[in-house]
Coordinates of N, CA and C in Angstrom, one line a residue:
M1 N 16.9 -189.6 115.6 CA 17.0 -190.5 114.4 C 18.5 -190.9 114.2
A2 N 18.7 -192.1 114.0 CA 20.1 -192.6 113.8 C 20.7 -192.0 112.5
L3 N 22.0 -191.9 112.6 CA 22.7 -191.4 111.4 C 22.4 -192.2 110.2
S4 N 22.4 -193.5 110.3 CA 22.1 -194.4 109.2 C 20.7 -194.2 108.6
D5 N 19.8 -193.8 109.5 CA 18.4 -193.6 109.0 C 18.3 -192.3 108.2
L6 N 19.2 -191.3 108.6 CA 19.2 -190.1 107.8 C 19.8 -190.4 106.4
L7 N 20.8 -191.3 106.4 CA 21.4 -191.6 105.1 C 20.5 -192.4 104.2
Y8 N 19.9 -193.4 104.7 CA 19.0 -194.3 103.9 C 17.7 -194.6 104.6
P9 N 16.8 -193.6 104.7 CA 15.6 -193.7 105.5 C 14.6 -194.7 104.8
D10 N 14.6 -194.8 103.5 CA 13.7 -195.7 102.8 C 14.2 -197.0 102.3
N11 N 15.5 -197.3 102.7 CA 16.1 -198.5 102.2 C 17.1 -199.1 103.2
P12 N 16.5 -199.8 104.2 CA 17.4 -200.4 105.2 C 18.5 -201.3 104.7
K13 N 18.2 -202.0 103.5 CA 19.2 -202.9 103.0 C 20.5 -202.2 102.6
R14 N 20.4 -200.9 102.3 CA 21.6 -200.2 101.9 C 22.6 -200.1 103.1
K15 N 22.1 -200.2 104.3 CA 22.9 -200.2 105.5 C 23.9 -201.4 105.4
Q16 N 23.3 -202.6 105.2 CA 24.1 -203.8 105.1 C 25.0 -203.7 103.9
E17 N 24.5 -203.1 102.8 CA 25.4 -203.0 101.6 C 26.6 -202.3 101.9
L18 N 26.5 -201.2 102.7 CA 27.7 -200.4 103.0 C 28.7 -201.2 103.8
I19 N 28.2 -202.1 104.7 CA 29.1 -202.9 105.5 C 29.8 -204.0 104.5
N20 N 29.0 -204.5 103.6 CA 29.5 -205.5 102.7 C 30.6 -204.9 101.8
L21 N 30.4 -203.6 101.4 CA 31.5 -202.9 100.7 C 32.8 -202.8 101.4
H22 N 32.6 -202.5 102.7 CA 33.8 -202.4 103.5 C 34.5 -203.8 103.7
Q23 N 33.7 -204.8 103.8 CA 34.3 -206.2 103.9 C 35.0 -206.6 102.6
E24 N 34.4 -206.2 101.5 CA 35.0 -206.5 100.2 C 36.4 -205.8 100.1
L25 N 36.4 -204.6 100.6 CA 37.7 -203.9 100.6 C 38.8 -204.6 101.4
L26 N 38.4 -205.1 102.6 CA 39.3 -205.8 103.4 C 39.8 -207.1 102.8
D27 N 38.8 -207.8 102.2 CA 39.1 -209.1 101.6 C 40.1 -208.9 100.4
C28 N 39.8 -207.8 99.7 CA 40.7 -207.5 98.5 C 42.1 -207.1 98.9
M29 N 42.2 -206.3 100.0 CA 43.5 -205.9 100.5 C 44.2 -207.1 101.0
S30 N 43.5 -208.0 101.7 CA 44.2 -209.2 102.3 C 44.8 -210.1 101.2
T31 N 44.1 -210.2 100.1 CA 44.6 -211.0 99.0 C 45.8 -210.3 98.3
N32 N 45.7 -209.0 98.3 CA 46.9 -208.2 97.7 C 48.1 -208.4 98.6
F33 N 47.9 -208.4 99.9 CA 49.0 -208.6 100.8 C 49.7 -209.9 100.6
H34 N 48.8 -211.0 100.4 CA 49.3 -212.3 100.2 C 50.1 -212.4 98.9
A35 N 49.5 -211.9 97.8 CA 50.1 -211.9 96.5 C 51.5 -211.2 96.5
T36 N 51.5 -210.0 97.2 CA 52.7 -209.2 97.2 C 53.8 -210.0 97.9
N37 N 53.5 -210.7 99.0 CA 54.5 -211.5 99.7 C 55.0 -212.6 98.9
E38 N 54.2 -213.2 98.0 CA 54.6 -214.2 97.1 C 55.7 -213.7 96.2
L39 N 55.4 -212.5 95.6 CA 56.4 -211.9 94.7 C 57.7 -211.5 95.5
V40 N 57.5 -210.9 96.7 CA 58.7 -210.6 97.5 C 59.5 -211.8 97.7
G41 N 58.9 -213.0 98.0 CA 59.7 -214.2 98.2 C 60.5 -214.6 97.0
V42 N 59.9 -214.4 95.8 CA 60.6 -214.7 94.5 C 61.7 -213.8 94.3
L43 N 61.5 -212.5 94.5 CA 62.6 -211.5 94.3 C 63.7 -211.7 95.3
N44 N 63.4 -212.0 96.5 CA 64.4 -212.2 97.5 C 65.3 -213.5 97.2
K45 N 64.6 -214.5 96.9 CA 65.2 -215.8 96.7 C 66.1 -215.9 95.4
H46 N 65.5 -215.3 94.3 CA 66.2 -215.5 93.0 C 66.9 -214.3 92.5
L47 N 66.6 -213.1 92.9 CA 67.2 -211.9 92.4 C 68.1 -211.2 93.5
G48 N 68.2 -211.8 94.6 CA 69.1 -211.2 95.6 C 68.6 -210.0 96.3
C49 N 67.2 -209.8 96.3 CA 66.6 -208.6 96.9 C 66.5 -208.9 98.4
T50 N 66.3 -207.8 99.2 CA 66.1 -208.0 100.7 C 64.8 -207.2 101.1
I51 N 63.7 -207.5 100.4 CA 62.5 -206.8 100.8 C 61.8 -207.5 101.9
T52 N 61.4 -206.8 102.9 CA 60.7 -207.4 104.1 C 59.2 -207.7 103.8
P53 N 58.8 -208.9 104.0 CA 57.4 -209.3 103.8 C 56.5 -208.4 104.7
I54 N 55.2 -208.3 104.3 CA 54.3 -207.5 105.1 C 53.1 -208.3 105.6
E55 N 52.4 -207.7 106.5 CA 51.1 -208.3 107.0 C 50.1 -207.2 107.4
M56 N 48.9 -207.5 107.2 CA 47.8 -206.6 107.6 C 47.8 -206.4 109.1
R57 N 47.6 -205.2 109.5 CA 47.6 -204.9 111.0 C 46.1 -204.7 111.4
E58 N 45.6 -205.6 112.1 CA 44.2 -205.5 112.5 C 43.9 -204.3 113.4
S59 N 44.9 -203.9 114.1 CA 44.7 -202.8 115.1 C 44.8 -201.4 114.4
S60 N 45.2 -201.4 113.1 CA 45.4 -200.2 112.4 C 44.2 -199.8 111.5
T61 N 44.3 -198.6 110.9 CA 43.2 -198.2 110.1 C 43.4 -198.7 108.6
V62 N 42.4 -198.5 107.8 CA 42.5 -198.8 106.4 C 43.6 -198.0 105.8
K63 N 43.7 -196.7 106.1 CA 44.7 -195.9 105.5 C 46.1 -196.4 105.9
E64 N 46.3 -196.7 107.2 CA 47.6 -197.2 107.6 C 48.0 -198.5 106.9
N65 N 47.0 -199.4 106.7 CA 47.3 -200.6 105.9 C 47.6 -200.4 104.5
C66 N 46.9 -199.4 103.9 CA 47.2 -199.0 102.5 C 48.6 -198.5 102.4
E67 N 49.1 -197.7 103.4 CA 50.5 -197.2 103.4 C 51.5 -198.3 103.5
I68 N 51.2 -199.4 104.3 CA 52.1 -200.5 104.4 C 52.3 -201.2 103.0
I69 N 51.2 -201.4 102.3 CA 51.4 -202.1 101.0 C 51.9 -201.2 100.0
I70 N 51.6 -199.9 100.0 CA 52.2 -198.9 99.1 C 53.7 -198.9 99.2
Q71 N 54.2 -199.0 100.5 CA 55.6 -198.9 100.7 C 56.4 -200.1 100.1
V72 N 55.8 -201.3 100.2 CA 56.5 -202.4 99.6 C 56.3 -202.5 98.1
M73 N 55.2 -202.0 97.6 CA 55.0 -201.9 96.2 C 56.0 -200.9 95.6
S74 N 56.3 -199.8 96.3 CA 57.2 -198.9 95.8 C 58.6 -199.5 95.8
E75 N 58.9 -200.3 96.8 CA 60.2 -201.0 96.8 C 60.4 -202.0 95.7
I76 N 59.3 -202.7 95.3 CA 59.3 -203.6 94.2 C 59.5 -202.8 92.9
Q77 N 58.9 -201.6 92.8 CA 59.1 -200.8 91.6 C 60.6 -200.4 91.5
H78 N 61.2 -200.0 92.7 CA 62.6 -199.6 92.7 C 63.5 -200.8 92.3
Q79 N 63.2 -202.0 92.7 CA 64.0 -203.1 92.4 C 63.9 -203.5 90.9
V80 N 62.7 -203.4 90.3 CA 62.6 -203.6 88.9 C 63.3 -202.6 88.1
Q81 N 63.2 -201.3 88.5 CA 64.0 -200.3 87.9 C 65.5 -200.5 88.0
K82 N 65.9 -201.0 89.1 CA 67.3 -201.3 89.4 C 67.8 -202.4 88.4
I83 N 67.0 -203.4 88.2 CA 67.3 -204.5 87.3 C 67.5 -203.9 85.9
D84 N 66.6 -203.1 85.5 CA 66.7 -202.4 84.2 C 67.9 -201.6 84.0
N85 N 68.3 -200.8 85.1 CA 69.5 -200.0 85.0 C 70.7 -200.9 84.9
D86 N 70.7 -202.0 85.7 CA 71.9 -202.9 85.6 C 72.1 -203.5 84.2
M87 N 70.9 -203.9 83.6 CA 71.0 -204.4 82.2 C 71.5 -203.3 81.3
K88 N 71.0 -202.1 81.4 CA 71.4 -201.1 80.5 C 72.9 -200.7 80.6
E89 N 73.4 -200.8 81.9 CA 74.7 -200.4 82.2 C 75.7 -201.5 81.7
K90 N 75.4 -202.7 81.9 CA 76.4 -203.8 81.6 C 76.2 -204.5 80.3
L91 N 75.2 -204.1 79.5 CA 75.0 -204.7 78.2 C 75.3 -203.7 77.1
E92 N 75.8 -204.3 76.0 CA 75.9 -203.4 74.8 C 74.5 -203.0 74.4
P93 N 74.4 -201.8 73.8 CA 73.1 -201.2 73.4 C 72.2 -202.2 72.6
V94 N 72.9 -202.9 71.7 CA 72.1 -203.9 70.8 C 71.5 -205.0 71.7
L95 N 72.3 -205.5 72.6 CA 71.8 -206.6 73.5 C 70.7 -206.1 74.4
Y96 N 70.9 -204.9 74.9 CA 69.9 -204.3 75.8 C 68.5 -204.2 75.1
Q97 N 68.6 -203.7 73.8 CA 67.4 -203.5 73.1 C 66.7 -204.9 72.8
K98 N 67.5 -205.9 72.7 CA 66.9 -207.2 72.4 C 66.0 -207.7 73.6
L99 N 66.3 -207.2 74.8 CA 65.4 -207.6 76.0 C 64.0 -207.1 75.8
Y100 N 63.8 -206.1 75.1 CA 62.5 -205.5 74.9 C 61.9 -205.7 73.5
D101 N 62.6 -206.5 72.7 CA 62.1 -206.7 71.4 C 61.2 -207.9 71.4
I102 N 59.9 -207.7 71.1 CA 58.9 -208.7 71.2 C 59.1 -209.8 70.2
K103 N 59.9 -209.6 69.2 CA 60.2 -210.6 68.2 C 61.4 -211.5 68.6
E104 N 62.1 -211.1 69.6 CA 63.3 -211.8 70.0 C 62.9 -213.1 70.8
P105 N 63.4 -214.2 70.5 CA 63.1 -215.4 71.3 C 63.3 -215.3 72.8
E106 N 62.4 -215.9 73.5 CA 62.4 -215.7 75.0 C 63.7 -216.4 75.6
L107 N 64.1 -217.5 75.0 CA 65.3 -218.1 75.5 C 66.6 -217.2 75.3
E108 N 66.6 -216.5 74.2 CA 67.7 -215.6 74.0 C 67.7 -214.5 75.0
K109 N 66.6 -213.9 75.3 CA 66.5 -212.9 76.3 C 67.0 -213.4 77.7
I110 N 66.5 -214.6 78.0 CA 66.9 -215.2 79.3 C 68.4 -215.4 79.4
A111 N 69.0 -215.8 78.3 CA 70.5 -216.0 78.2 C 71.2 -214.7 78.4
I112 N 70.7 -213.6 77.8 CA 71.3 -212.3 78.0 C 71.2 -211.8 79.4
A113 N 70.0 -212.0 80.0 CA 69.8 -211.5 81.4 C 70.7 -212.3 82.4
Q114 N 70.8 -213.6 82.1 CA 71.6 -214.5 83.0 C 73.1 -214.1 83.0
R115 N 73.5 -213.6 81.9 CA 74.9 -213.1 81.8 C 75.1 -212.0 82.7
V116 N 74.2 -211.0 82.8 CA 74.3 -209.9 83.6 C 74.2 -210.3 85.1
F117 N 73.3 -211.1 85.4 CA 73.1 -211.6 86.8 C 74.3 -212.3 87.3
S118 N 75.0 -213.0 86.4 CA 76.2 -213.7 86.8 C 77.3 -212.8 87.2
I119 N 77.3 -211.6 86.6 CA 78.3 -210.5 87.0 C 77.9 -209.9 88.3
I120 N 76.6 -209.6 88.5 CA 76.1 -208.9 89.7 C 76.1 -209.8 90.9
L121 N 75.6 -211.0 90.8 CA 75.5 -211.9 91.9 C 76.6 -212.9 92.1
G122 N 77.5 -213.0 91.1 CA 78.6 -214.0 91.1 C 78.2 -215.3 90.5
E123 N 76.9 -215.6 90.6 CA 76.3 -216.7 89.9 C 74.8 -216.4 89.6
A124 N 74.2 -217.1 88.7 CA 72.8 -216.8 88.4 C 72.2 -218.0 87.8
T125 N 71.0 -218.3 88.2 CA 70.2 -219.4 87.6 C 69.4 -218.9 86.4
S126 N 68.9 -219.8 85.6 CA 68.0 -219.4 84.5 C 66.7 -218.9 85.1
T127 N 66.3 -219.4 86.3 CA 65.1 -218.9 87.0 C 65.2 -217.4 87.3
A128 N 66.4 -217.0 87.8 CA 66.6 -215.6 88.1 C 66.4 -214.7 86.8
A129 N 67.0 -215.2 85.7 CA 67.0 -214.5 84.5 C 65.6 -214.5 83.9
M130 N 64.9 -215.6 84.1 CA 63.5 -215.7 83.6 C 62.6 -214.7 84.3
V131 N 62.7 -214.7 85.6 CA 61.9 -213.7 86.4 C 62.2 -212.3 86.0
A132 N 63.5 -212.0 85.8 CA 63.8 -210.6 85.4 C 63.2 -210.2 84.1
I133 N 63.3 -211.2 83.1 CA 62.7 -210.9 81.8 C 61.2 -210.7 81.9
K134 N 60.6 -211.5 82.7 CA 59.1 -211.4 82.9 C 58.7 -210.1 83.4
L135 N 59.5 -209.6 84.4 CA 59.2 -208.3 85.0 C 59.4 -207.2 84.1
L136 N 60.6 -207.2 83.4 CA 60.9 -206.1 82.5 C 60.1 -206.1 81.2
G137 N 59.7 -207.3 80.7 CA 59.0 -207.3 79.5 C 57.5 -207.2 79.5
S138 N 57.0 -207.2 80.7 CA 55.5 -207.1 80.9 C 55.1 -205.7 81.3
N139 N 53.8 -205.5 81.4 CA 53.3 -204.2 81.9 C 53.2 -204.2 83.4
F140 N 53.9 -205.1 84.0 CA 53.8 -205.2 85.5 C 54.0 -203.9 86.2
L141 N 55.1 -203.3 85.9 CA 55.5 -202.0 86.6 C 54.6 -200.9 86.2
T142 N 54.4 -200.6 85.0 CA 53.8 -199.4 84.5 C 52.2 -199.4 84.7
L143 N 51.6 -200.6 84.4 CA 50.2 -200.6 84.4 C 49.5 -201.3 85.6
T144 N 50.2 -202.0 86.4 CA 49.6 -202.7 87.5 C 50.0 -202.1 88.9
V145 N 51.3 -202.1 89.2 CA 51.7 -201.6 90.4 C 51.4 -200.1 90.6
S146 N 51.8 -199.3 89.5 CA 51.5 -197.9 89.6 C 50.1 -197.6 89.8
K147 N 49.2 -198.3 89.0 CA 47.8 -198.1 89.1 C 47.3 -198.4 90.5
L148 N 47.7 -199.5 91.0 CA 47.3 -199.9 92.4 C 47.7 -199.0 93.5
I149 N 48.9 -198.5 93.3 CA 49.4 -197.5 94.3 C 48.6 -196.3 94.4
G150 N 48.2 -195.8 93.2 CA 47.3 -194.6 93.1 C 46.0 -194.9 93.7
L151 N 45.4 -196.0 93.5 CA 44.1 -196.4 94.0 C 44.1 -196.6 95.5
L152 N 45.2 -197.2 96.0 CA 45.4 -197.4 97.5 C 45.5 -196.0 98.2
A153 N 46.2 -195.1 97.5 CA 46.3 -193.8 98.1 C 45.0 -193.1 98.2
A154 N 44.2 -193.2 97.1 CA 42.9 -192.6 97.0 C 41.9 -193.2 98.1
I155 N 42.0 -194.5 98.3 CA 41.2 -195.1 99.3 C 41.6 -194.7 100.7
G156 N 42.9 -194.6 100.9 CA 43.4 -194.1 102.2 C 43.0 -192.7 102.6
T157 N 42.8 -191.9 101.6 CA 42.3 -190.5 101.9 C 40.8 -190.3 101.8
S158 N 40.1 -191.4 101.5 CA 38.6 -191.3 101.3 C 38.0 -191.5 102.7
V159 N 36.6 -191.5 102.7 CA 35.9 -191.6 103.9 C 36.2 -192.8 104.7
L160 N 36.7 -193.9 104.1 CA 37.0 -195.1 104.8 C 38.4 -195.1 105.4
G161 N 39.2 -194.2 105.0 CA 40.6 -194.2 105.4 C 40.9 -194.3 106.9
G162 N 40.1 -193.6 107.7 CA 40.3 -193.6 109.1 C 39.6 -194.7 109.9
V163 N 39.0 -195.6 109.2 CA 38.2 -196.7 109.9 C 39.2 -197.8 110.2
S164 N 39.1 -198.4 111.4 CA 39.8 -199.6 111.7 C 39.4 -200.7 110.9
I165 N 40.3 -201.7 110.6 CA 39.9 -202.8 109.8 C 39.2 -203.9 110.7
T166 N 39.0 -203.7 112.0 CA 38.4 -204.7 112.8 C 37.0 -204.3 113.2
I167 N 36.3 -203.4 112.6 CA 35.0 -203.0 113.0 C 33.9 -203.9 112.7
I168 N 34.2 -204.9 111.9 CA 33.1 -205.8 111.4 C 32.4 -206.6 112.5
G169 N 33.1 -206.8 113.6 CA 32.5 -207.5 114.8 C 31.5 -206.6 115.6
L170 N 31.4 -205.3 115.2 CA 30.6 -204.4 116.0 C 29.1 -204.5 115.5
G171 N 28.2 -203.8 116.2 CA 26.8 -203.8 115.8 C 26.7 -202.9 114.6
L172 N 25.6 -203.1 113.8 CA 25.4 -202.4 112.6 C 25.4 -200.8 112.7
E173 N 24.7 -200.3 113.8 CA 24.7 -198.9 113.9 C 26.1 -198.3 114.3
M174 N 26.9 -199.1 115.1 CA 28.2 -198.7 115.5 C 29.1 -198.7 114.3
I175 N 29.0 -199.7 113.4 CA 29.8 -199.7 112.2 C 29.6 -198.5 111.4
L176 N 28.3 -198.2 111.1 CA 27.9 -197.1 110.3 C 28.4 -195.8 110.9
H177 N 28.3 -195.7 112.2 CA 28.8 -194.5 112.9 C 30.3 -194.4 112.7
A178 N 31.0 -195.5 112.8 CA 32.5 -195.5 112.7 C 32.9 -195.0 111.3
I179 N 32.1 -195.5 110.3 CA 32.4 -195.2 108.9 C 32.0 -193.8 108.5
L180 N 30.9 -193.3 109.0 CA 30.4 -192.0 108.5 C 30.3 -190.9 109.6
G181 N 30.7 -191.2 110.8 CA 30.5 -190.3 111.9 C 31.2 -189.0 111.7
A182 N 32.4 -189.0 111.0 CA 33.2 -187.8 110.9 C 32.8 -187.0 109.7
V183 N 31.8 -187.4 108.9 CA 31.5 -186.7 107.7 C 30.2 -185.9 107.8
E184 N 30.2 -184.7 107.3 CA 29.0 -183.9 107.4 C 27.9 -184.5 106.6
R185 N 26.6 -184.3 107.2 CA 25.5 -184.9 106.6 C 25.3 -184.6 105.1
S186 N 25.6 -183.4 104.7 CA 25.5 -183.0 103.3 C 26.5 -183.7 102.4
Q187 N 27.5 -184.3 103.0 CA 28.5 -185.0 102.2 C 28.4 -186.5 102.2
L188 N 27.5 -187.0 103.0 CA 27.4 -188.5 103.2 C 27.2 -189.2 101.9
L189 N 26.2 -188.9 101.1 CA 25.9 -189.6 99.9 C 27.0 -189.5 98.9
T190 N 27.6 -188.3 98.8 CA 28.7 -188.2 97.9 C 29.9 -189.0 98.3
A191 N 30.2 -189.1 99.6 CA 31.3 -189.8 100.1 C 31.1 -191.3 99.9
V192 N 29.9 -191.8 100.1 CA 29.6 -193.2 99.9 C 29.7 -193.6 98.5
R193 N 29.2 -192.8 97.6 CA 29.2 -193.1 96.2 C 30.7 -193.1 95.7
S194 N 31.5 -192.1 96.2 CA 32.9 -192.1 95.9 C 33.6 -193.3 96.3
Y195 N 33.3 -193.8 97.5 CA 33.9 -195.0 98.0 C 33.5 -196.2 97.1
E196 N 32.3 -196.3 96.7 CA 31.9 -197.4 95.8 C 32.7 -197.4 94.5
K197 N 32.9 -196.2 94.0 CA 33.7 -196.1 92.7 C 35.1 -196.5 93.0
H198 N 35.7 -196.1 94.1 CA 37.1 -196.4 94.4 C 37.2 -198.0 94.5
L199 N 36.2 -198.6 95.2 CA 36.3 -200.0 95.4 C 36.2 -200.8 94.1
A200 N 35.3 -200.4 93.2 CA 35.2 -201.0 91.9 C 36.5 -201.0 91.1
E201 N 37.1 -199.8 91.1 CA 38.4 -199.6 90.4 C 39.5 -200.4 91.1
F202 N 39.5 -200.5 92.4 CA 40.5 -201.2 93.2 C 40.4 -202.7 92.9
K203 N 39.2 -203.2 92.9 CA 39.0 -204.6 92.7 C 39.5 -205.0 91.3
A204 N 39.2 -204.2 90.3 CA 39.6 -204.5 88.9 C 41.2 -204.4 88.8
A205 N 41.8 -203.4 89.4 CA 43.2 -203.3 89.4 C 43.9 -204.4 90.2
S206 N 43.3 -204.8 91.3 CA 43.8 -205.9 92.1 C 43.9 -207.2 91.3
E207 N 42.8 -207.5 90.6 CA 42.8 -208.7 89.8 C 43.9 -208.7 88.8
K208 N 44.2 -207.6 88.1 CA 45.3 -207.6 87.2 C 46.7 -207.7 87.9
Y209 N 46.8 -207.1 89.1 CA 48.0 -207.2 89.9 C 48.2 -208.6 90.3
Q210 N 47.2 -209.3 90.8 CA 47.4 -210.7 91.3 C 47.7 -211.6 90.1
C211 N 47.1 -211.4 88.9 CA 47.3 -212.2 87.7 C 48.8 -212.0 87.3
A212 N 49.3 -210.8 87.3 CA 50.7 -210.5 86.9 C 51.6 -211.2 87.8
I213 N 51.3 -211.2 89.1 CA 52.2 -211.9 90.1 C 52.1 -213.5 89.9
H214 N 50.9 -213.9 89.6 CA 50.7 -215.4 89.4 C 51.5 -215.9 88.2
E215 N 51.6 -215.0 87.2 CA 52.4 -215.4 86.0 C 53.8 -215.6 86.4
V216 N 54.3 -214.8 87.2 CA 55.7 -214.9 87.6 C 55.9 -216.1 88.5
T217 N 55.1 -216.2 89.6 CA 55.3 -217.3 90.5 C 55.0 -218.7 89.8
S218 N 54.1 -218.7 88.9 CA 53.8 -220.0 88.1 C 55.0 -220.4 87.3
L219 N 55.7 -219.5 86.7 CA 56.9 -219.8 86.0 C 58.0 -220.3 86.9
V220 N 58.1 -219.8 88.0 CA 59.1 -220.2 89.0 C 58.8 -221.7 89.4
R221 N 57.5 -221.9 89.7 CA 57.2 -223.3 90.1 C 57.4 -224.3 89.0
Q222 N 57.1 -223.9 87.8 CA 57.3 -224.8 86.7 C 58.8 -225.1 86.5
Q223 N 59.6 -224.1 86.7 CA 61.0 -224.2 86.5 C 61.6 -225.2 87.6
A224 N 61.0 -225.2 88.8 CA 61.5 -226.0 89.9 C 61.1 -227.5 89.7
Q225 N 60.1 -227.7 88.9 CA 59.7 -229.1 88.7 C 60.6 -230.0 87.8

């Protein structure tokens, strides 16, 4: 009896559902790679960062691709923290507090940030200051990137972590074997349910992450018009 029949003997449709879950994960990861590169482009162009763009590696496993995007997300975290440190170091305490005061006018915050970037970069546009304020004043760092990094790490160590991202072209039984072959029979159902839970959380966090990036990139495009 095939491994997949042991897993779902009375419901063949569940076999395809498992493949669909894996494809959803890959599609979601691909969108996150694209969104991340958009933000990297903004940071490099306007804030003087030198973050290397990333791309999914079809010959690598899910875990390895998770590690690629985790690395650049961590670098983005580092750059945002560096911006905050620069502001705190070069501004008087009263001005620094204004950056995080929700009652303070946005234009005033941008003017304050632009003053700091002029010192750091030698010159600074209002776009650079606007991007910095958007990153510092939102929950981008604490609630989206950090959350997504944790979920990517969880997926990387789950039952799907060791699976290549190119298995979709294989036959159904071969795909199921690739996904589940290394797992003990008694753990199969638990592992698959765990994966479904990880994917649901990952998709929700990814949507917030992509929306946060879209807010930043949209502001940049509007400023350029």
